[in-house]
Coordinates of C-alpha atoms in Angstrom, one line a residue:
M185 CA -31.2 -62.4 -23.9
K186 CA -32.6 -65.7 -22.6
R187 CA -32.7 -66.2 -18.8
R188 CA -30.2 -69.1 -18.8
S189 CA -27.7 -67.0 -20.8
F190 CA -28.1 -64.0 -18.7
I191 CA -27.4 -66.0 -15.5
K192 CA -24.4 -67.7 -17.0
K193 CA -23.0 -64.4 -18.1
S194 CA -23.6 -62.7 -14.8
T195 CA -22.0 -65.6 -13.0
A196 CA -18.9 -65.6 -15.2
T197 CA -18.4 -61.9 -14.7
A198 CA -18.7 -62.1 -11.0
S199 CA -16.3 -65.0 -10.9
L200 CA -13.6 -62.9 -12.7
I201 CA -13.7 -60.4 -9.9
G202 CA -14.0 -62.8 -7.0
V203 CA -17.7 -62.3 -6.4
S204 CA -20.2 -65.0 -6.6
V205 CA -23.8 -64.5 -7.9
T206 CA -25.8 -66.3 -5.3
G207 CA -28.8 -66.0 -2.9
V208 CA -30.9 -63.0 -3.2
N209 CA -29.0 -61.6 -6.0
A210 CA -29.5 -64.7 -8.2
M211 CA -33.2 -64.5 -7.6
N212 CA -33.1 -60.7 -8.5
I213 CA -31.4 -61.8 -11.8
L214 CA -34.1 -64.4 -12.4
D215 CA -36.7 -61.7 -12.1
A216 CA -34.9 -59.2 -14.4
P217 CA -36.2 -58.2 -17.9
K218 CA -34.8 -60.5 -20.5
N219 CA -34.6 -58.3 -23.7
S220 CA -32.4 -55.4 -24.2
H221 CA -33.6 -52.2 -26.0
N222 CA -31.9 -50.3 -28.8
F223 CA -32.1 -46.7 -27.7
N224 CA -31.6 -43.7 -30.0
L225 CA -29.5 -41.9 -27.5
K226 CA -26.7 -42.8 -24.9
Y227 CA -28.7 -42.6 -21.7
A228 CA -26.4 -43.2 -18.7
P229 CA -27.8 -44.7 -15.4
H230 CA -25.9 -44.5 -12.2
L231 CA -25.2 -46.9 -9.3
G232 CA -28.1 -47.6 -7.1
M233 CA -30.7 -47.1 -9.8
F234 CA -31.3 -50.8 -10.3
K235 CA -30.1 -52.3 -7.1
N236 CA -33.2 -54.1 -6.3
H237 CA -32.7 -56.2 -9.5
A238 CA -28.9 -56.3 -9.7
G239 CA -27.8 -56.2 -6.1
D240 CA -25.3 -53.9 -4.4
D241 CA -22.2 -55.0 -6.3
P242 CA -21.3 -52.3 -9.0
I243 CA -20.2 -54.9 -11.5
D244 CA -23.5 -56.6 -11.3
Q245 CA -25.3 -53.3 -11.6
L246 CA -23.3 -52.4 -14.7
N247 CA -24.0 -55.7 -16.4
F248 CA -27.7 -55.2 -15.6
M249 CA -27.7 -51.9 -17.2
A250 CA -26.0 -53.2 -20.3
D251 CA -28.6 -56.0 -20.5
Q252 CA -31.3 -53.5 -20.7
G253 CA -29.8 -51.7 -23.6
F254 CA -28.0 -48.8 -21.9
T255 CA -24.7 -48.0 -23.5
A256 CA -23.3 -45.4 -21.1
F257 CA -22.8 -45.0 -17.4
E258 CA -22.0 -42.1 -15.1
D259 CA -20.8 -42.0 -11.5
N260 CA -20.4 -38.7 -9.6
G261 CA -18.4 -40.5 -6.9
M262 CA -16.1 -42.5 -9.1
K263 CA -13.1 -40.4 -7.9
N264 CA -13.6 -41.6 -4.4
R265 CA -13.7 -45.3 -5.2
S266 CA -10.7 -47.5 -4.7
V267 CA -8.3 -47.9 -7.6
E268 CA -9.1 -51.6 -7.7
T269 CA -12.9 -50.9 -8.0
Q270 CA -12.3 -48.3 -10.7
G271 CA -10.3 -50.9 -12.6
K272 CA -13.0 -53.5 -12.4
M273 CA -15.6 -51.0 -13.3
A274 CA -13.5 -49.9 -16.3
K275 CA -13.0 -53.5 -17.6
T276 CA -16.7 -54.2 -17.2
M277 CA -17.8 -51.1 -19.2
S278 CA -15.1 -51.9 -21.9
D279 CA -16.3 -55.6 -22.1
R280 CA -20.0 -54.5 -22.3
N281 CA -19.3 -51.6 -24.8
M282 CA -20.5 -48.9 -22.4
T283 CA -19.1 -45.4 -22.4
M284 CA -18.1 -43.8 -19.2
G285 CA -19.8 -40.5 -18.5
V286 CA -19.0 -37.8 -16.0
F287 CA -17.6 -38.0 -12.5
V288 CA -17.2 -34.9 -10.1
A289 CA -13.6 -33.6 -10.5
H290 CA -13.2 -31.6 -7.4
K291 CA -14.5 -30.5 -4.0
I292 CA -17.6 -28.4 -4.5
Y293 CA -17.9 -25.3 -2.3
W294 CA -21.7 -25.1 -1.5
K295 CA -21.7 -22.5 1.2
E296 CA -18.5 -20.3 0.6
P297 CA -16.8 -18.8 -2.4
N298 CA -13.8 -20.5 -3.9
L299 CA -13.2 -19.9 -7.5
A300 CA -15.2 -16.7 -7.6
S301 CA -13.2 -15.2 -4.8
G302 CA -9.9 -15.2 -6.8
N303 CA -8.2 -16.6 -3.7
P304 CA -4.9 -18.0 -5.0
D305 CA -4.9 -20.9 -2.5
K306 CA -8.4 -22.0 -3.5
R307 CA -7.4 -21.8 -7.1
Q308 CA -4.4 -24.0 -6.5
E309 CA -6.5 -26.5 -4.6
F310 CA -8.8 -26.7 -7.6
L311 CA -6.0 -27.1 -10.1
N312 CA -4.4 -29.8 -7.9
E313 CA -7.7 -31.7 -8.0
I314 CA -8.0 -31.4 -11.7
K315 CA -4.6 -32.9 -12.0
A316 CA -5.6 -35.8 -9.9
S317 CA -8.8 -36.2 -11.8
V318 CA -6.8 -36.7 -15.0
E319 CA -5.4 -40.0 -13.5
V320 CA -8.9 -41.1 -12.6
A321 CA -10.2 -40.3 -16.1
K322 CA -7.5 -42.4 -17.6
R323 CA -8.1 -45.3 -15.3
V324 CA -11.9 -45.5 -16.2
N325 CA -11.7 -44.3 -19.7
A326 CA -13.7 -41.1 -19.0
K327 CA -13.6 -38.1 -21.3
W328 CA -15.7 -35.7 -19.2
M329 CA -15.6 -34.5 -15.6
T330 CA -18.1 -32.2 -13.8
V331 CA -17.0 -28.8 -12.5
V332 CA -19.2 -26.5 -10.4
P333 CA -17.5 -23.2 -9.7
G334 CA -19.0 -22.9 -6.2
H335 CA -20.6 -20.1 -4.1
V336 CA -20.9 -16.5 -5.1
D337 CA -18.5 -14.0 -3.4
L338 CA -21.1 -11.4 -2.0
R339 CA -18.2 -9.0 -1.4
Q340 CA -17.2 -8.7 -5.1
N341 CA -18.8 -7.4 -8.2
I342 CA -20.1 -10.2 -10.5
D343 CA -17.9 -9.2 -13.2
Y344 CA -14.7 -9.5 -11.1
Q345 CA -16.0 -12.9 -10.0
T346 CA -16.5 -14.0 -13.6
A347 CA -12.9 -12.9 -14.5
H348 CA -11.6 -14.9 -11.5
I349 CA -13.4 -18.0 -12.7
V350 CA -12.4 -17.6 -16.3
E351 CA -8.7 -17.3 -15.4
T352 CA -8.9 -20.4 -13.2
L353 CA -10.6 -22.4 -15.9
K354 CA -8.0 -21.3 -18.5
Q355 CA -5.4 -22.7 -16.2
A356 CA -7.3 -26.0 -15.8
S357 CA -7.7 -26.2 -19.5
A358 CA -4.0 -26.1 -20.0
I359 CA -3.9 -29.2 -17.7
L360 CA -6.5 -31.1 -19.6
E361 CA -5.6 -30.3 -23.2
P362 CA -2.7 -32.6 -23.5
H363 CA -5.0 -35.5 -22.4
N364 CA -7.9 -34.6 -24.6
L365 CA -10.2 -34.4 -21.6
T366 CA -13.2 -32.1 -21.1
M367 CA -14.5 -30.4 -17.9
V368 CA -18.2 -29.6 -18.2
L369 CA -19.6 -26.6 -16.3
E370 CA -22.9 -27.4 -14.6
P371 CA -25.2 -24.5 -13.9
L372 CA -27.5 -25.4 -11.0
N373 CA -30.9 -24.0 -10.0
F374 CA -31.6 -21.5 -7.3
R375 CA -34.2 -23.5 -5.5
D376 CA -32.2 -26.7 -4.8
H377 CA -28.7 -24.9 -4.5
P378 CA -29.2 -21.2 -3.5
G379 CA -26.2 -19.0 -3.7
L380 CA -24.2 -20.7 -6.2
F381 CA -22.3 -18.6 -8.9
L382 CA -23.2 -20.5 -12.0
T383 CA -27.0 -20.9 -12.5
E384 CA -28.0 -20.3 -16.2
S385 CA -27.0 -21.7 -19.5
P386 CA -26.2 -18.2 -21.1
Q387 CA -23.8 -17.6 -18.2
A388 CA -22.0 -20.9 -18.8
Y389 CA -22.0 -20.1 -22.5
Q390 CA -20.3 -16.8 -21.9
I391 CA -17.6 -18.4 -19.6
C392 CA -16.9 -21.2 -22.1
K393 CA -16.5 -18.6 -24.9
A394 CA -14.0 -16.6 -22.7
V395 CA -12.0 -19.6 -21.8
N396 CA -11.9 -20.6 -25.5
S397 CA -10.8 -24.2 -25.2
P398 CA -12.2 -27.5 -26.3
T399 CA -11.6 -28.8 -22.8
C400 CA -14.1 -26.3 -21.2
K401 CA -17.8 -26.9 -22.2
I402 CA -21.3 -27.0 -20.8
L403 CA -23.1 -29.7 -18.9
F404 CA -26.8 -28.8 -19.7
D405 CA -28.8 -30.4 -16.9
I406 CA -32.4 -30.3 -18.2
Y407 CA -33.9 -30.6 -14.8
H408 CA -32.0 -27.6 -13.3
Q409 CA -32.6 -25.5 -16.3
Q410 CA -36.3 -26.1 -16.4
I411 CA -36.5 -24.7 -12.9
Q412 CA -33.9 -21.9 -13.5
E413 CA -34.9 -20.6 -16.8
G414 CA -37.2 -22.9 -18.8
N415 CA -37.4 -22.3 -22.6
L416 CA -35.4 -25.5 -22.9
I417 CA -35.2 -26.2 -26.6
P418 CA -34.4 -22.6 -27.6
N419 CA -31.7 -22.4 -24.9
I420 CA -30.2 -25.7 -26.0
D421 CA -30.1 -24.3 -29.5
A422 CA -28.5 -20.9 -28.4
C423 CA -25.6 -22.5 -26.6
W424 CA -25.4 -25.7 -28.7
D425 CA -21.8 -25.3 -29.8
E426 CA -20.6 -25.2 -26.2
I427 CA -22.7 -28.2 -24.9
A428 CA -20.8 -31.4 -24.5
Y429 CA -23.1 -33.3 -22.1
F430 CA -26.7 -33.4 -20.9
Q431 CA -28.3 -34.6 -17.6
I432 CA -31.9 -35.6 -17.1
G433 CA -34.5 -35.4 -14.4
D434 CA -38.2 -34.4 -14.5
N435 CA -39.7 -31.5 -12.6
P436 CA -41.2 -31.5 -9.9
G437 CA -39.6 -34.3 -8.1
R438 CA -36.3 -34.9 -10.0
N439 CA -37.4 -38.5 -11.1
E440 CA -37.5 -40.2 -14.4
P441 CA -39.1 -38.8 -17.5
T442 CA -43.0 -38.9 -17.7
T443 CA -43.3 -38.2 -14.1
G444 CA -43.3 -34.3 -14.3
E445 CA -44.0 -31.4 -16.6
I446 CA -41.2 -31.8 -19.1
N447 CA -42.0 -33.3 -22.5
Y448 CA -38.9 -35.4 -22.7
K449 CA -39.9 -37.2 -25.8
N450 CA -39.8 -33.8 -27.7
V451 CA -36.6 -32.7 -26.0
F452 CA -34.8 -36.0 -26.7
K453 CA -36.1 -35.9 -30.3
H454 CA -34.7 -32.5 -30.8
I455 CA -31.3 -33.4 -29.3
H456 CA -31.1 -36.4 -31.5
S457 CA -32.1 -34.4 -34.6
K458 CA -29.2 -32.1 -34.0
G459 CA -26.8 -35.2 -34.4
F460 CA -25.8 -35.4 -30.7
K461 CA -23.5 -38.4 -30.1
G462 CA -22.7 -37.8 -26.5
I463 CA -24.1 -38.9 -23.2
L464 CA -27.3 -38.0 -21.4
G465 CA -26.8 -38.8 -17.6
M466 CA -29.8 -40.1 -15.8
E467 CA -29.1 -38.0 -12.8
H468 CA -32.4 -38.5 -11.0
G469 CA -34.3 -40.8 -8.5
N470 CA -36.9 -43.3 -9.1
S471 CA -40.5 -42.2 -8.5
T472 CA -41.5 -45.6 -7.2
H473 CA -39.5 -47.8 -4.8
G474 CA -38.4 -51.4 -5.4
K475 CA -38.3 -53.5 -8.5
K476 CA -41.5 -52.0 -9.7
G477 CA -39.9 -48.5 -9.7
E478 CA -36.8 -49.7 -11.5
L479 CA -38.9 -51.3 -14.2
A480 CA -40.9 -48.0 -14.5
V481 CA -37.6 -46.1 -15.1
I482 CA -36.7 -48.5 -18.0
E483 CA -40.2 -48.2 -19.4
A484 CA -40.2 -44.3 -19.1
Y485 CA -36.9 -44.2 -21.2
K486 CA -38.4 -46.6 -23.9
A487 CA -41.4 -44.4 -24.1
S488 CA -39.5 -41.1 -24.2
D489 CA -37.0 -42.4 -26.7
N490 CA -39.8 -43.6 -29.0
F491 CA -39.6 -40.9 -31.7

């Protein structure tokens, strides 16, 4: 896209929502890369990843992502944004042919058991939040929402905890099924999030099989699973029929591909070879600050997607 066309488009978009592209942000746009890239997979950036180029406004950031060739977007905090902002972001994604990825569906209990405990009040709280998330998903055209079952219950056998979680997720599935929405269960690694119930992909696979609903699938976060269990490609294959979503981050550092030990080109190539049409969320930081770091992220994805 030529520089003049890009400025014109960004200005028009901002005008529609009552925001002008002026000052520092206009200068950032002038410095932005001019040509989009055709990626093999739907990589999804998040807000803040390109703010030095696009500015703080979420609409400008979405337009910048689309101009670089990214065809998806994810936003953990979407549920907490105003209805007005959600609507503007949804319209921009629709206009730019971007697919909305995950948002976090509920309050996550990092330090105390909730779903694992079998506590009926905690279960009802979770189900109420799932109901509320249905409305958010409709508003922003989302198909997936992230679910983290929370902390372990140290006073109960692991099998009882699993049964409690399965029952809760079955009830949540009954809420989601009429709307064709999917909650994706995310196992998290022991180092960054000690004490959580769900940590490994085989465990998530077992739970999804027990729930037995198309609305309950796995979010396979490659960063977390590299730390927790490794053996990435064989584990992806082993639970492939229950994976609906991927997230990305290299290790160590949880930054863009090519900055750590994971051979993302091979991992992406394998996922693509299996016919995956879903989203791979870029849930990581930038290894370098400023515009230089943002350009490095874009180049890292071009290199890792070059297979």
